[in-house]
Amino acid sequence: MLFDAVAGSRFDSEPLRALESGLSDYFVCSHGGNPRLGHRSGAVWSAREGPDHPYIRALDHRRGFNELASDATHWDIGEVWGAAFWELRVLLGQSTVDRALAAAWQGLGDAAPTPDSRGED
């Protein structure tokens, strides 16, 4: 979400955009030490999405990939990724997980398809 809004997605594929969305949400939440993204704007979000959505994202849930619809968007899939990353943070510690995920995300940039690698000019 954050990277999409600020710099545009680095990836064209929906699975990679979902991963990127989950990572960006995780890093914002991890930095703030709160698994709930947008808790201050909960009233606005609830007015838009309904009372069951007091946060933009809540990474402290147990929703799994198998619970997603077959046509789930990168936004929905990203929330599951973000929660998985948050669970790792709880188990292994913030510093360890933040460093590992940052290194992995930076490494994905090298693996991201370029126009030439997709056969585009």
Coordinates of C-alpha atoms in Angstrom, one line a residue:
M1 CA 0.0 0.0 0.0
L2 CA 2.6 2.6 1.0
F3 CA 5.0 1.8 -1.8
D4 CA 2.1 1.8 -4.3
A5 CA 1.0 5.2 -3.1
V6 CA 4.4 6.8 -2.9
A7 CA 6.5 5.4 -5.7
G8 CA 4.3 3.1 -7.7
S9 CA 4.6 -0.7 -7.6
R10 CA 7.9 -2.2 -8.8
F11 CA 6.1 -5.2 -10.0
D12 CA 3.5 -6.0 -12.7
S13 CA 2.3 -9.4 -11.4
E14 CA -0.5 -9.6 -8.9
P15 CA 1.3 -12.1 -6.6
L16 CA 4.4 -9.8 -6.3
R17 CA 2.2 -6.7 -5.8
A18 CA 0.4 -8.6 -3.0
L19 CA 3.7 -9.5 -1.4
E20 CA 4.9 -5.9 -1.7
S21 CA 1.6 -4.6 -0.2
G22 CA 2.0 -6.9 2.8
L23 CA 5.6 -5.9 3.3
S24 CA 4.8 -2.2 3.2
D25 CA 2.0 -2.6 5.7
Y26 CA 4.2 -4.7 7.9
F27 CA 7.1 -2.1 7.9
V28 CA 4.7 0.8 8.8
C29 CA 3.2 -1.3 11.6
S30 CA 6.6 -2.6 12.8
H31 CA 8.1 0.9 13.0
G32 CA 5.1 2.1 15.1
G33 CA 5.1 -1.0 17.2
N34 CA 1.4 -1.5 16.5
P35 CA -0.1 -4.3 14.3
R36 CA -3.0 -2.0 13.4
L37 CA -2.5 0.4 10.6
G38 CA -4.6 3.5 10.5
H39 CA -5.9 3.2 14.1
R40 CA -6.1 7.0 14.3
S41 CA -8.2 7.2 11.2
G42 CA -10.5 4.4 12.3
A43 CA -13.6 6.6 12.5
V44 CA -13.2 7.7 8.9
W45 CA -12.4 4.2 7.8
S46 CA -15.4 2.7 9.7
A47 CA -17.7 5.3 8.1
R48 CA -16.5 4.1 4.7
E49 CA -16.1 0.3 5.2
G50 CA -18.5 -0.3 8.1
P51 CA -18.1 -0.7 11.9
D52 CA -16.2 -4.0 11.5
H53 CA -13.3 -2.1 9.9
P54 CA -11.9 0.3 12.6
Y55 CA -8.4 0.1 11.0
I56 CA -7.1 0.2 7.5
R57 CA -5.2 -3.0 8.3
A58 CA -5.0 -5.3 11.3
L59 CA -2.0 -7.6 11.1
D60 CA -2.8 -9.4 14.4
H61 CA -5.3 -11.8 12.9
R62 CA -5.1 -15.5 11.8
R63 CA -6.6 -15.2 8.4
G64 CA -4.9 -17.6 6.0
F65 CA -4.3 -17.8 2.3
N66 CA -6.8 -20.7 2.1
E67 CA -9.6 -18.3 3.3
L68 CA -9.2 -15.9 0.3
A69 CA -11.5 -15.9 -2.6
S70 CA -10.1 -17.2 -5.9
D71 CA -10.4 -13.6 -7.3
A72 CA -8.8 -11.9 -4.3
T73 CA -7.0 -8.7 -5.0
H74 CA -3.4 -7.8 -4.1
W75 CA -4.9 -5.8 -1.3
D76 CA -6.6 -8.8 0.3
I77 CA -3.6 -11.1 -0.3
G78 CA -1.3 -8.5 1.0
E79 CA -3.1 -8.4 4.3
V80 CA -2.5 -12.1 4.8
W81 CA 1.2 -11.6 4.0
G82 CA 1.4 -8.7 6.4
A83 CA -0.1 -10.8 9.2
A84 CA 2.3 -13.6 8.5
F85 CA 5.2 -11.2 8.7
W86 CA 3.8 -9.8 12.0
E87 CA 3.5 -13.3 13.4
L88 CA 7.2 -13.8 12.5
R89 CA 8.0 -10.6 14.4
V90 CA 6.2 -11.8 17.5
L91 CA 8.1 -15.1 17.3
L92 CA 11.6 -14.0 16.3
G93 CA 11.7 -10.3 17.4
Q94 CA 11.4 -7.0 15.5
S95 CA 15.1 -6.4 14.7
T96 CA 15.6 -9.9 13.2
V97 CA 12.5 -9.9 11.1
D98 CA 12.8 -6.3 10.0
R99 CA 16.3 -6.9 8.7
A100 CA 15.5 -10.2 7.0
L101 CA 12.4 -8.8 5.3
A102 CA 14.1 -5.6 4.2
A103 CA 17.0 -7.7 2.7
A104 CA 14.5 -10.0 1.0
W105 CA 12.5 -7.1 -0.4
Q106 CA 15.6 -5.4 -1.7
G107 CA 16.7 -8.6 -3.3
L108 CA 13.3 -8.9 -5.1
G109 CA 14.2 -5.7 -7.0
D110 CA 16.9 -7.7 -8.8
A111 CA 14.4 -10.5 -9.7
A112 CA 11.6 -8.2 -10.8
P113 CA 10.7 -8.5 -14.5
T114 CA 11.9 -5.7 -16.7
P115 CA 10.2 -4.7 -20.0
D116 CA 13.0 -6.5 -21.9
S117 CA 12.7 -9.7 -19.9
R118 CA 8.9 -9.8 -20.7
G119 CA 9.6 -9.4 -24.4
E120 CA 8.4 -5.8 -24.5
D121 CA 10.2 -2.9 -26.1

